[in-house]
Coordinates of C-alpha atoms and ligand atoms in Angstrom, one line a residue:
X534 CA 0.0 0.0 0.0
X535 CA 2.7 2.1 1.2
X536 CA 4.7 1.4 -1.7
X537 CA 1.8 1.6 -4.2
X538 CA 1.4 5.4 -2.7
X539 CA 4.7 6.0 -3.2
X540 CA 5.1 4.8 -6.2
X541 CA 1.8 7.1 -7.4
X542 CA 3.8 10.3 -5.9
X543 CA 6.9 9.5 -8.0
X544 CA 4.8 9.1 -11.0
X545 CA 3.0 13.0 -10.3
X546 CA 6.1 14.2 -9.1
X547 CA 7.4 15.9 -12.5
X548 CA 4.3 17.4 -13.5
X549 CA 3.8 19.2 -10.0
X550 CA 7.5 20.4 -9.8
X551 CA 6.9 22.2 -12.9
X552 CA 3.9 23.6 -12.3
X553 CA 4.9 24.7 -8.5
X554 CA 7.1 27.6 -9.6
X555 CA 4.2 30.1 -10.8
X556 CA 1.5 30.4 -7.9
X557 CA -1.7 27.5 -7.9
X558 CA -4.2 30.7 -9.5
X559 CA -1.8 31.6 -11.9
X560 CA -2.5 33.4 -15.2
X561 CA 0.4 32.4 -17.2
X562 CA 0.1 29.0 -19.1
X563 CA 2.5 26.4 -19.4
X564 CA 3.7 25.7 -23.2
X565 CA 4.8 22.6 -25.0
X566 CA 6.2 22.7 -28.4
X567 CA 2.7 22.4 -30.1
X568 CA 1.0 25.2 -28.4
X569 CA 4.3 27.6 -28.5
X570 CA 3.3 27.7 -32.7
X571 CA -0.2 28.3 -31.5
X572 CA 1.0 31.5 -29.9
X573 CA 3.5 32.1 -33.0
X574 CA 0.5 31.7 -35.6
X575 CA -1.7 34.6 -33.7
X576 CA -0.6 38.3 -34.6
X577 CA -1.2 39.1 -30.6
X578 CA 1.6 40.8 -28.8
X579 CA 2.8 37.5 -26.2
X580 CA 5.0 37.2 -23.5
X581 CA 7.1 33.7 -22.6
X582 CA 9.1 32.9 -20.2
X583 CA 11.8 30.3 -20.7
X584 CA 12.5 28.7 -17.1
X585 CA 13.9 25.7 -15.1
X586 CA 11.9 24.1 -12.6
X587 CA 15.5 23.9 -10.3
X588 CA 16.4 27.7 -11.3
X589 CA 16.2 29.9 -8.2
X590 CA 16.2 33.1 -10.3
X591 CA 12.7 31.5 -12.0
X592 CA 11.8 30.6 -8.6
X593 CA 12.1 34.5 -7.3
X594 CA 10.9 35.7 -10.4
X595 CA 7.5 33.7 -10.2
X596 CA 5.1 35.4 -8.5
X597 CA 6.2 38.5 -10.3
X598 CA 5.7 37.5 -13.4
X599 CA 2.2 36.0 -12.7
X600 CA 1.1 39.1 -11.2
X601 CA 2.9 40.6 -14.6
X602 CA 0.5 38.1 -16.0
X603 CA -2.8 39.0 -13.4
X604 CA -2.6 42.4 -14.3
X605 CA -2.4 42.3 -18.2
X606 CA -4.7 39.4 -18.6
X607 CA -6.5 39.1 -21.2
X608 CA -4.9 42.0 -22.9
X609 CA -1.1 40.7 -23.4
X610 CA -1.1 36.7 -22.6
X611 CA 1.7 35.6 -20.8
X612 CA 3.1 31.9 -21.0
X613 CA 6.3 29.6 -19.7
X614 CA 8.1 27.0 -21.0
X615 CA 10.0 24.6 -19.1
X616 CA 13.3 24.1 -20.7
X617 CA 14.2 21.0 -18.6
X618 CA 11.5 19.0 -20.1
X619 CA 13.1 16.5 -22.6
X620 CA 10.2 17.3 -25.4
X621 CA 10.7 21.4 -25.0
X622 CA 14.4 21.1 -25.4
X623 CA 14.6 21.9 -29.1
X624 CA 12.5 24.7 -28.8
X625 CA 14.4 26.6 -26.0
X626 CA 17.9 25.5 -28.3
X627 CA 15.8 27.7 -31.3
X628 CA 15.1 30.1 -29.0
X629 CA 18.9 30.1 -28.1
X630 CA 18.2 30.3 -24.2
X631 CA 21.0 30.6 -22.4
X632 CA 20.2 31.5 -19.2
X633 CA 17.1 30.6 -16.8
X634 CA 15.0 32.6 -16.7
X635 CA 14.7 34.4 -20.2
X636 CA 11.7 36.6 -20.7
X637 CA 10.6 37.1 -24.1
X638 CA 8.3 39.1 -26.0
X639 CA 6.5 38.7 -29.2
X640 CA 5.0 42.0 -30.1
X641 CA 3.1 39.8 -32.5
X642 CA 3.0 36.4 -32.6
X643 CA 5.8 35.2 -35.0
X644 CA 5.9 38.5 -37.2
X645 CA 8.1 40.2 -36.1
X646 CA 10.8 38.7 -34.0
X647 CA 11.3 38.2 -30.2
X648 CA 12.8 40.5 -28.0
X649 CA 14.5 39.9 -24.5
X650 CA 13.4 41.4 -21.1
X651 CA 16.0 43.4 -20.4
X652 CA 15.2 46.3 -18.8
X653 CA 16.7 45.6 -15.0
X654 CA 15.2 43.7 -11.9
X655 CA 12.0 41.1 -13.1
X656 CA 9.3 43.3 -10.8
X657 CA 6.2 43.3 -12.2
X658 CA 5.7 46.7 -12.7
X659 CA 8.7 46.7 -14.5
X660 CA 7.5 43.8 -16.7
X661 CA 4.3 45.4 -17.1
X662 CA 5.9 48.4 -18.1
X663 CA 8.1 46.6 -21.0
X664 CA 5.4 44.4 -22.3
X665 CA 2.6 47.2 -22.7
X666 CA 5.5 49.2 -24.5
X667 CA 6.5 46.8 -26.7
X668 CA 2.6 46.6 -28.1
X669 CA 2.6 47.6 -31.7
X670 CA 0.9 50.9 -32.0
X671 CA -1.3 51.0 -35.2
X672 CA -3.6 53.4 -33.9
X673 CA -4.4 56.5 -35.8
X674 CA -4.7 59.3 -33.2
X675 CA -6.8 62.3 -34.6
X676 CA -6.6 65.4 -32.1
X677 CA -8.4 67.4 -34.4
X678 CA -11.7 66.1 -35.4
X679 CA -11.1 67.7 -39.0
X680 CA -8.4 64.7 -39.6
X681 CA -11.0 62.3 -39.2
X682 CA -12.8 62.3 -42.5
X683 CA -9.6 61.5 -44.8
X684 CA -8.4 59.2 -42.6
X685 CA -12.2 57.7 -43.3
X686 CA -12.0 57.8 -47.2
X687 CA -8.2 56.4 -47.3
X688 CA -9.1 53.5 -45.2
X689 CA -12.5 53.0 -47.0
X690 CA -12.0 49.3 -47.9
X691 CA -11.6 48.7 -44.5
X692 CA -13.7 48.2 -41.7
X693 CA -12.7 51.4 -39.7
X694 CA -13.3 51.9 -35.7
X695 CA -13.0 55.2 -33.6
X696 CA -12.7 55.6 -30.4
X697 CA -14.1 58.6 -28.7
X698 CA -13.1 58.9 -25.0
X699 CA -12.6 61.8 -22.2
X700 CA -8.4 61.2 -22.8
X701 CA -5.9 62.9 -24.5
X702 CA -4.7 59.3 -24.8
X703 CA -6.2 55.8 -26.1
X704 CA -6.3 53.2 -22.9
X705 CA -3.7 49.7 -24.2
X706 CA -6.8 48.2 -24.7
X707 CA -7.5 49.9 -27.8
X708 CA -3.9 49.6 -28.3
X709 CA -3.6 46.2 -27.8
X710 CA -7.0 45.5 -29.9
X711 CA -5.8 47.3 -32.9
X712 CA -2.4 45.2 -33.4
X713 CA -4.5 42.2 -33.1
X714 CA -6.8 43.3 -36.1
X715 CA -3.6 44.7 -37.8
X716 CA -4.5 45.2 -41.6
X717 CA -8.3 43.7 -41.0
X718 CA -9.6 46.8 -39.0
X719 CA -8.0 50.6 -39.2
X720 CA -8.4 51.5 -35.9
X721 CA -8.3 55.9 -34.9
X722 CA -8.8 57.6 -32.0
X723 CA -10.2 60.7 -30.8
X724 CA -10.6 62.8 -28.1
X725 CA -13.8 64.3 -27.1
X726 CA -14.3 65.4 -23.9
X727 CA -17.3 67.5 -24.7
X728 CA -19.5 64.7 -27.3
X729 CA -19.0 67.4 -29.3
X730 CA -17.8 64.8 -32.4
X731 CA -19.9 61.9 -30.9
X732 CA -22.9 64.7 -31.2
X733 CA -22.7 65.4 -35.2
X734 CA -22.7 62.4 -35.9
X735 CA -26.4 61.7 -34.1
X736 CA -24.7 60.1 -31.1
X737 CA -25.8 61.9 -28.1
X738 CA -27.1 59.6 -25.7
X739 CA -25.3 59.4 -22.8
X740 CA -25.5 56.2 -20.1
X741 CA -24.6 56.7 -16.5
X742 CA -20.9 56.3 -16.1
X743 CA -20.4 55.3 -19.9
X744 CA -18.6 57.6 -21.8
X745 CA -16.0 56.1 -24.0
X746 CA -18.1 55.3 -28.3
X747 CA -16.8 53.1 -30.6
X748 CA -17.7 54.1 -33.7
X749 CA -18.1 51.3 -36.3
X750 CA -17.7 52.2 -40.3
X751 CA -18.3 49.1 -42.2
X752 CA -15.6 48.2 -45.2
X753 CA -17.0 50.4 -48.6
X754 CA -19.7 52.6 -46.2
X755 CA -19.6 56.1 -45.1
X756 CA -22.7 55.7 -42.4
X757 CA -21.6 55.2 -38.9
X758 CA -22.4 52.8 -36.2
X759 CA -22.7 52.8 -32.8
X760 CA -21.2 49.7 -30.9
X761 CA -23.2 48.9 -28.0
X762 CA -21.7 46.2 -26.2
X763 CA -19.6 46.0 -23.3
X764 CA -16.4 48.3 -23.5
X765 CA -13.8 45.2 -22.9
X766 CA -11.5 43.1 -23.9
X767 CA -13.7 39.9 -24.4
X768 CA -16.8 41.5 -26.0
X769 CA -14.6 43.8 -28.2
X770 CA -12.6 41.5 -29.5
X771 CA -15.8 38.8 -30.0
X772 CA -17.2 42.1 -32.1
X773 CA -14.7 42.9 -34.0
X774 CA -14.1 38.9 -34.8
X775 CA -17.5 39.2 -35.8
X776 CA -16.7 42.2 -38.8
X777 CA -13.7 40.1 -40.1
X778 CA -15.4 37.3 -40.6
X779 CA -18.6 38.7 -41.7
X780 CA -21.0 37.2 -39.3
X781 CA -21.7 41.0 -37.6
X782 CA -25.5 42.2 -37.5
X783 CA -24.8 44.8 -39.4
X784 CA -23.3 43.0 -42.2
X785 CA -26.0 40.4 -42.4
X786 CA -28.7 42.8 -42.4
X787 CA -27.2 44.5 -45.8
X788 CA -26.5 41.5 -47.1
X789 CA -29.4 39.4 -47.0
X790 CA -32.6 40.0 -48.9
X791 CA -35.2 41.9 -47.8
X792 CA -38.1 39.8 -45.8
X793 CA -41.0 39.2 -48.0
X794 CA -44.4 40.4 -46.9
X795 CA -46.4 37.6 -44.9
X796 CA -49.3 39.3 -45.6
Ligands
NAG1790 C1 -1.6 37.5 -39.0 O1 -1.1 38.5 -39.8 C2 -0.9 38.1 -41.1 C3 -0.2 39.3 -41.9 O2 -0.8 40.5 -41.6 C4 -2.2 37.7 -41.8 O3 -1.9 37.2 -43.1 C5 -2.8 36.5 -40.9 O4 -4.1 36.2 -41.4 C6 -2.9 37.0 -39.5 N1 -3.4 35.9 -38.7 C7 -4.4 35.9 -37.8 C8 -4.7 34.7 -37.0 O5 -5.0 36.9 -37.7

């Protein structure tokens, strides 16, 4: 029995040494070969962490990196790899690892190539810091509202999104959102504080503690939209999966025939 137990815990034991250096309620992801060129094949910026199970630098770094991981969840995905498993080996010798830990980023997915953390102690803040920097910026930032109809008409085979918020700045979300939908969306942004922009377009309806519009132009049409959903991550990106692949209410209602009369 004893033995049997025993025997049981020496089986499990691998499994749980690699999965004890990043905290039980972790958000970063372990990665095998396999789901490594998952990450590679999406265009989102990534974060990977090449690690030993026995490294005490990897060990200390942990909880950093998960809270690294907490924070930008689901915006920037972090992951790990444990180079000391026999079936990652190859992958952390293409990486050209060196040195436990190794932080990379992937500003998006296998495009554009890797870069190392280097930017001093593995805090999260500091890790935060590098990761949000290193998101590709593809946003078109319109301070004057006068910019915004040429950037309309030169983007005009593309579905086209504006954000209208209180800021002189867009949040990473939208930051983070338009590198994902590099090249399928043309993303801008403008400020206004007042509505005033919001307001000539026929916008004006303002929910309690709702301010920030996303204003949809659909590929070939001048007439905008507004997106009602939730202001988000999750429902954002759902949307805006929804206009690439053209499954979007809006799209569907110009595209299908009109409802004949059941009367
Ligand atoms: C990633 O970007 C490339 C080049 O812009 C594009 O061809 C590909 O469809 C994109 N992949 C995904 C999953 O969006």
């Amino acid at each position: 029995m004893i033995l049997h137990t025993l025997t049981a815990l020496l089986l499990v034991l691998p499994a749980l040494v690699t999965a004890a250096i990043f905290p039980p309620d972790t958000k970063v992801k372990m990665l095998d070969p396999k789901g490594f060129k998952r990450v590679m094949k999406n265009n989102r910026t990534s974060v990977v962490a090449f690690v030993a199970p026995w490294c005490g630098h990897c060990k200390q770094m942990a909880p950093e990196y998960s809270k690294a991981a907490g924070n930008l969840n689901p915006m920037v995905p972090f992951y790990a790899v444990d180079c000391d498993a026999e079936a990652n080996k190859p992958l952390c010798a293409t990486q050209e690892i060196q040195g436990f830990p190794t932080v990379k980023v992937f500003p998006r997915g296998g495009q554009l190539p890797g870069q190392k953390y280097e930017s001093g102690e593995r805090t999260s803040n500091n890790l935060i810091k590098w990761a949000s920097r290193s998101v590709p910026n593809k946003i078109k930032a319109s301070p004057n509202h006068d910019d915004i109809p040429e950037w309309l008409e030169k983007n005009i085979d593309l579905p086209r999104v504006i954000l209208l918020n209180r800021d002189k700045k867009f949040p990473l979300l939208w930051q983070v959102l338009g590198n994902n939908y590099h090249k399928k969306i043309a993303f801008g942004h403008h400020s206004d504080p007042e509505g005033k922009f919001a307001a000539s377009l026929g916008f004006t309806a303002r929910e309690e503690g709702r301010f920030s519009k996303v204003i949809v132009y659909p590929a070939g049409s001048s007439v905008p939209i507004l997106y009602e959903g939730g202001n988000k991550y999750e429902p954002l990106s759902k949307y805006f999966r929804s206009i690439v692949d053209g499954t979007a209410d809006f799209l569907k209602a110009s595209t299908e025939p009109p409802a004949k009369d059941e009367l």
